[in-house]
Coordinates of C-alpha atoms in Angstrom, one line a residue:
X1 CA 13.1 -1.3 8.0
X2 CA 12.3 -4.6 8.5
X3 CA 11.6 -5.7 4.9
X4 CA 14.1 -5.6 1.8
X5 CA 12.4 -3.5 -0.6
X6 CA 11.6 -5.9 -3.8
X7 CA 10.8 -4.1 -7.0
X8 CA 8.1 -6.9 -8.9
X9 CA 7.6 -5.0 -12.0
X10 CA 8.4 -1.5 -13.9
X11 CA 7.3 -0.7 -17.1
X12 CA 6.4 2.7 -19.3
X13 CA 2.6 2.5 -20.3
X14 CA -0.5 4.7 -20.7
X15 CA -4.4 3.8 -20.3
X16 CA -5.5 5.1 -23.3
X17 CA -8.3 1.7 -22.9
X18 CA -10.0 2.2 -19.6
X19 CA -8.6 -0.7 -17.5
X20 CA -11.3 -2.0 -15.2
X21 CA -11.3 -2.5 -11.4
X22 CA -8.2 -5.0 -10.1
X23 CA -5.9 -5.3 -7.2
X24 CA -2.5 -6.0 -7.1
X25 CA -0.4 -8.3 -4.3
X26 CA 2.1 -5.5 -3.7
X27 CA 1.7 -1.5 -3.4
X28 CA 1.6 0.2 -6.8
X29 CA 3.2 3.3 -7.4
X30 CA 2.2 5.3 -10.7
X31 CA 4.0 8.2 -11.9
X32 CA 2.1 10.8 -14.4
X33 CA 4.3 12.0 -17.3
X34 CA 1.9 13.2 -19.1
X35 CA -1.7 14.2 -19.2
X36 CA -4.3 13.7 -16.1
X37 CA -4.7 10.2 -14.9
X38 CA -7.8 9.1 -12.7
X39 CA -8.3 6.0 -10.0
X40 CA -11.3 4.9 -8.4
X41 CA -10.8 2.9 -5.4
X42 CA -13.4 0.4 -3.7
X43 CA -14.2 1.9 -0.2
X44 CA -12.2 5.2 -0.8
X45 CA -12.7 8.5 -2.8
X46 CA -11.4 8.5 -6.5
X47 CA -8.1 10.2 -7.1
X48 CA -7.2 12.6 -10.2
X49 CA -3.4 13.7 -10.7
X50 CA -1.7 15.5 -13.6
X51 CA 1.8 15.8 -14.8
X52 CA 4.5 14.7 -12.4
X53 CA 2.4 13.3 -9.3
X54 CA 2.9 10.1 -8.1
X55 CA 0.0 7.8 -7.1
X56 CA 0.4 5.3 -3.9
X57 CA -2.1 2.3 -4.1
X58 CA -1.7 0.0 -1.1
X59 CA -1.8 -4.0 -2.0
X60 CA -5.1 -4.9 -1.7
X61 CA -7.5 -1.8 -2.7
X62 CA -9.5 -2.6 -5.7
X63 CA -9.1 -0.1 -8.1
X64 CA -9.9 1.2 -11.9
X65 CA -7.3 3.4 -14.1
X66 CA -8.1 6.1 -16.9
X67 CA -6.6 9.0 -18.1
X68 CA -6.9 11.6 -21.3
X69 CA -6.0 10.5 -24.4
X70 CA -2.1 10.6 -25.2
X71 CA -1.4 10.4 -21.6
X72 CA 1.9 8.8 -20.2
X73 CA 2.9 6.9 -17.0
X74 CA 5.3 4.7 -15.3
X75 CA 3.9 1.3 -13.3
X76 CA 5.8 0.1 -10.5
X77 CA 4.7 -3.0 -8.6
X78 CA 7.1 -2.9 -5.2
X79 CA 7.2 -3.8 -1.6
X80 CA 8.5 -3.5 1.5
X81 CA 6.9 0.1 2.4
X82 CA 4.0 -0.7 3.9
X83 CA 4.4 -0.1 7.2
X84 CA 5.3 3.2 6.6
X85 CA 2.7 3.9 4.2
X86 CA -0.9 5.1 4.8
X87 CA -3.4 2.2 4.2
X88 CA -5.5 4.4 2.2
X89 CA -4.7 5.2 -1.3
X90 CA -3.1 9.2 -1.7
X91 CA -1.1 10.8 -4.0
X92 CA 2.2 12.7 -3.7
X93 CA 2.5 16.2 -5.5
X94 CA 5.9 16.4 -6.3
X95 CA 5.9 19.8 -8.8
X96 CA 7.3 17.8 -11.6
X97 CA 10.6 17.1 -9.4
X98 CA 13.5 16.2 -12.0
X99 CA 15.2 13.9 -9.5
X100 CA 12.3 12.3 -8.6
X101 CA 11.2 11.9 -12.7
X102 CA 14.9 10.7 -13.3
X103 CA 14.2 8.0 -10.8
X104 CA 11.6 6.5 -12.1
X105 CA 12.3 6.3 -15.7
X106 CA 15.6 4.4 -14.6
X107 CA 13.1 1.9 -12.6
X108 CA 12.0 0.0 -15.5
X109 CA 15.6 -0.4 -17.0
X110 CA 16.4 -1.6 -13.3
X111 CA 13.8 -4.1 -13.3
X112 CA 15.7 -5.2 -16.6
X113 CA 19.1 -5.5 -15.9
X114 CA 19.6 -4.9 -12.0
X115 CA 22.9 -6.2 -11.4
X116 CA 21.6 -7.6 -7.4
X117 CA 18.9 -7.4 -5.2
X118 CA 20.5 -4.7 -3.0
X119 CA 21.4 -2.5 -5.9
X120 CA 17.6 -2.6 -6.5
X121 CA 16.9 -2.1 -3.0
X122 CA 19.0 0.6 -2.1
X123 CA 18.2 2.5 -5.2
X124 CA 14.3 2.3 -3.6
X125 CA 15.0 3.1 -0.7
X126 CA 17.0 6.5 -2.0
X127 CA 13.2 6.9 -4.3
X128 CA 11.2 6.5 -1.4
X129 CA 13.1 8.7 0.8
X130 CA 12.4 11.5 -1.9
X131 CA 8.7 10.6 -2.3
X132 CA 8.4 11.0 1.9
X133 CA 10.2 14.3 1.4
X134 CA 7.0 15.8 -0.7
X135 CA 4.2 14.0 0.9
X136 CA 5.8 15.5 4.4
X137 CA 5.3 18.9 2.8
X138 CA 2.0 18.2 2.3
X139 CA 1.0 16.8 5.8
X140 CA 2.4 20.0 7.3
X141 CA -0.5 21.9 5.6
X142 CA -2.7 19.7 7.0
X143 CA -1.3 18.3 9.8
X144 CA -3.0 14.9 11.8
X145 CA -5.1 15.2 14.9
X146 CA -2.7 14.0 17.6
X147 CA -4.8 11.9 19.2
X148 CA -5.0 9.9 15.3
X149 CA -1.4 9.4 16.2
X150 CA -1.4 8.1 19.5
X151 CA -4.3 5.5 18.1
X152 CA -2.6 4.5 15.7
X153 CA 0.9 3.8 17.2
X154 CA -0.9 1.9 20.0
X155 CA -2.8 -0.3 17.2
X156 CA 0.8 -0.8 15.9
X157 CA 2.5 -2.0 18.6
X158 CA -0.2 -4.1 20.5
X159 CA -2.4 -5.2 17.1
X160 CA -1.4 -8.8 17.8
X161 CA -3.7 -8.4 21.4
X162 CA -6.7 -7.6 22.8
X163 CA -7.6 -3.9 21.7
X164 CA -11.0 -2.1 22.8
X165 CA -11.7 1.1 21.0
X166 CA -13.1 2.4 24.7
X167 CA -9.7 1.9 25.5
X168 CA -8.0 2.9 22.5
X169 CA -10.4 5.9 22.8
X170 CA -9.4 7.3 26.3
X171 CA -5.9 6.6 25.2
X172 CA -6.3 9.1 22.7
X173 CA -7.6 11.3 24.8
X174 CA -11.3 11.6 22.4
X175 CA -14.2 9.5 22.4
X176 CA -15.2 6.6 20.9
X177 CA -17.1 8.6 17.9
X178 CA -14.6 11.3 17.6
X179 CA -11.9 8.1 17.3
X180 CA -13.7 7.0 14.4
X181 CA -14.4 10.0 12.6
X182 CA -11.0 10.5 12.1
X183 CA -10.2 7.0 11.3
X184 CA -12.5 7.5 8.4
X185 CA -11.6 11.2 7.6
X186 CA -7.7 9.5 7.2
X187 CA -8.2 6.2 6.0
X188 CA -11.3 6.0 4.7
X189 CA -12.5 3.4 7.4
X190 CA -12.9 3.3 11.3
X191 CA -10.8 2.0 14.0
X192 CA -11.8 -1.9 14.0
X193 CA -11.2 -2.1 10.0
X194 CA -7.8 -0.7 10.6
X195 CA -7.0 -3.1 13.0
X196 CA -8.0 -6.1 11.1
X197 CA -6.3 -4.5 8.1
X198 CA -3.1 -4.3 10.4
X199 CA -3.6 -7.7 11.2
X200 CA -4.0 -9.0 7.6
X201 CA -1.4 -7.7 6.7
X202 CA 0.9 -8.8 9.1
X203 CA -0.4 -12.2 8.8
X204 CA 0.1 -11.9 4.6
X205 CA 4.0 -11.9 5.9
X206 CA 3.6 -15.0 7.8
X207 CA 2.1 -16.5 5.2
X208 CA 5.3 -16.2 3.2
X209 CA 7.3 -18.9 5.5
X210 CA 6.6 -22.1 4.4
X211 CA 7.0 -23.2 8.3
X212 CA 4.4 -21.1 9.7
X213 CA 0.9 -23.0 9.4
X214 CA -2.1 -20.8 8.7
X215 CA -3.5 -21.1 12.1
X216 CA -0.2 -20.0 13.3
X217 CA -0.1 -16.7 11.2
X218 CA -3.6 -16.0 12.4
X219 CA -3.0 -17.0 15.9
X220 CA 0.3 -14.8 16.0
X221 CA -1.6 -11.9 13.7
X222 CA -4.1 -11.7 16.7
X223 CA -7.1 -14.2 14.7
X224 CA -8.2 -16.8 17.4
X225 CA -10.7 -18.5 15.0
X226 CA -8.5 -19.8 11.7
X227 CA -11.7 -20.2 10.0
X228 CA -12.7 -16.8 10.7
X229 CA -9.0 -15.7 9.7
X230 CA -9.5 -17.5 6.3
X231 CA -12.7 -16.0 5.0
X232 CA -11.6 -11.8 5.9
X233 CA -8.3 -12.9 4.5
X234 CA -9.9 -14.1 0.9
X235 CA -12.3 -10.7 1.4
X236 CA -9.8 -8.3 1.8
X237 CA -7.3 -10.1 -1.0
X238 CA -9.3 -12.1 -3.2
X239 CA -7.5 -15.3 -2.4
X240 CA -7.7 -17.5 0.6
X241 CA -4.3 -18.3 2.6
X242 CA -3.9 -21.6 1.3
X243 CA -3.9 -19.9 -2.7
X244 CA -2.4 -17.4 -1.3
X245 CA 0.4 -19.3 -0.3
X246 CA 0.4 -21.2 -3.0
X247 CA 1.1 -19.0 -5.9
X248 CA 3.9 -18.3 -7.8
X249 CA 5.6 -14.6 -8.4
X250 CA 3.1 -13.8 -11.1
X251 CA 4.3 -10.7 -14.2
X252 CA 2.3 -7.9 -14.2
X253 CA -0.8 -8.7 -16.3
X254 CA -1.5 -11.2 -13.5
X255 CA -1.5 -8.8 -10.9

């Protein structure tokens, strides 16, 4: 993996107060302990979980939270999975896993008192391994069209160049609306929003070096106007490079 996992923030915490739409810098992961919990997500369907399933919110995705009354959860602000990570919001079903529930009620006495950052980190990357472990089960029931795949390992490696969805299209061996059909059915969007999301995000990264000018990060993220770069980057995270950049770690309530 090419990132250290970084755990941001951890904390116990229910929504017994609606909590209106935000978005967060990193992925969120929220773990029901009790009662149903609901999400609704801008430019994706809303999300209801109960007792033991684990939402996975991308950085990024505006979104509300609600639940019943009484209900419990555990908030976890991390990184470092994205790129193995759907870009769409989607919840794991784990069947009230005891490991996985151990795991994260120890996450926000790690954000606490973590003795390093590769304690922390190796202790998510053990979580996350589980987590893959039940959202495989359920991508075997319904499995991805293959030539999803082959789009979107092409996008991966050569989002940085010139892509045509004709091209990506006959790559895939569908066409064009067929390619973006199951973009959406997937993701929730077609096959240019996922590569500018790819790009974004990739650029976000670049961002993060102090050396790398923002027409650099879009030039090497595949943007050949910086001015166009600057106003999808402020649409799709609510802050333009140059705040972006500029920021400080916030704590949660920020977020």
């Amino acid at each position: 993996m090419a990132n250290i996992p970084l755990l941001h923030y951890s904390d116990e915490g229910d929504c017994s107060t609606y909590i209106p739409k935000h978005t967060h810098r990193t992925m969120e992961w929220v773990l029901v302990k009790k009662g149903v919990f609901h999400s609704a997500f801008t430019g994706f369907e809303k999300l209801t979980g109960g007792e033991g399933d684990i939402f996975v919110i991308p950085c990024g995705i505006g979104h509300d939270q609600s639940e019943v009354p009484d209900g419990e959860n555990i908030f976890v602000l991390v990184e470092g999975f994205e790129q193995e990570s759907s870009p769409a919001p989607y919840i794991v079903h784990t069947g009230k896993d005891q490991l996985l529930m151990q795991y994260f009620e120890a996450l926000p006495r790690l954000n606490r008192n973590a003795s390093s950052q590769s304690e922390t980190a190796n202790f998510l990357l053990a979580l996350w391994e589980r987590m893959k472990f039940f959202a495989a089960g359920k991508k075997e029931i319904s499995p991805r069209h293959p030539g999803l795949d082959k789009a979107v390992k092409t996008i991966r490696k050569n989002f940085t160049g010139d892509l045509a969805i004709p091209d990506l299209a006959a790559k895939a061996g569908v066409s064009q609306s067929h390619l973006n059909l199951l973009f959406r059915k997937n993701f929730g969007y077609g096959a240019v929003s996922f590569i500018r999301k790819t790009r974004l995000k990739y650029a976000r990264e670049l961002l993060k070096n102090p050396y790398v000018s923002i027409a650099e990060a879009a030039w090497n993220s595949g943007f050949a106007d910086p001015n166009y770069f600057s106003r999808i980057f402020r649409k799709e995270y609510g802050l333009s490079p140059t705040e972006f950049r500029g920021e400080k770690q916030l704590d949660f309530k920020d977020y």
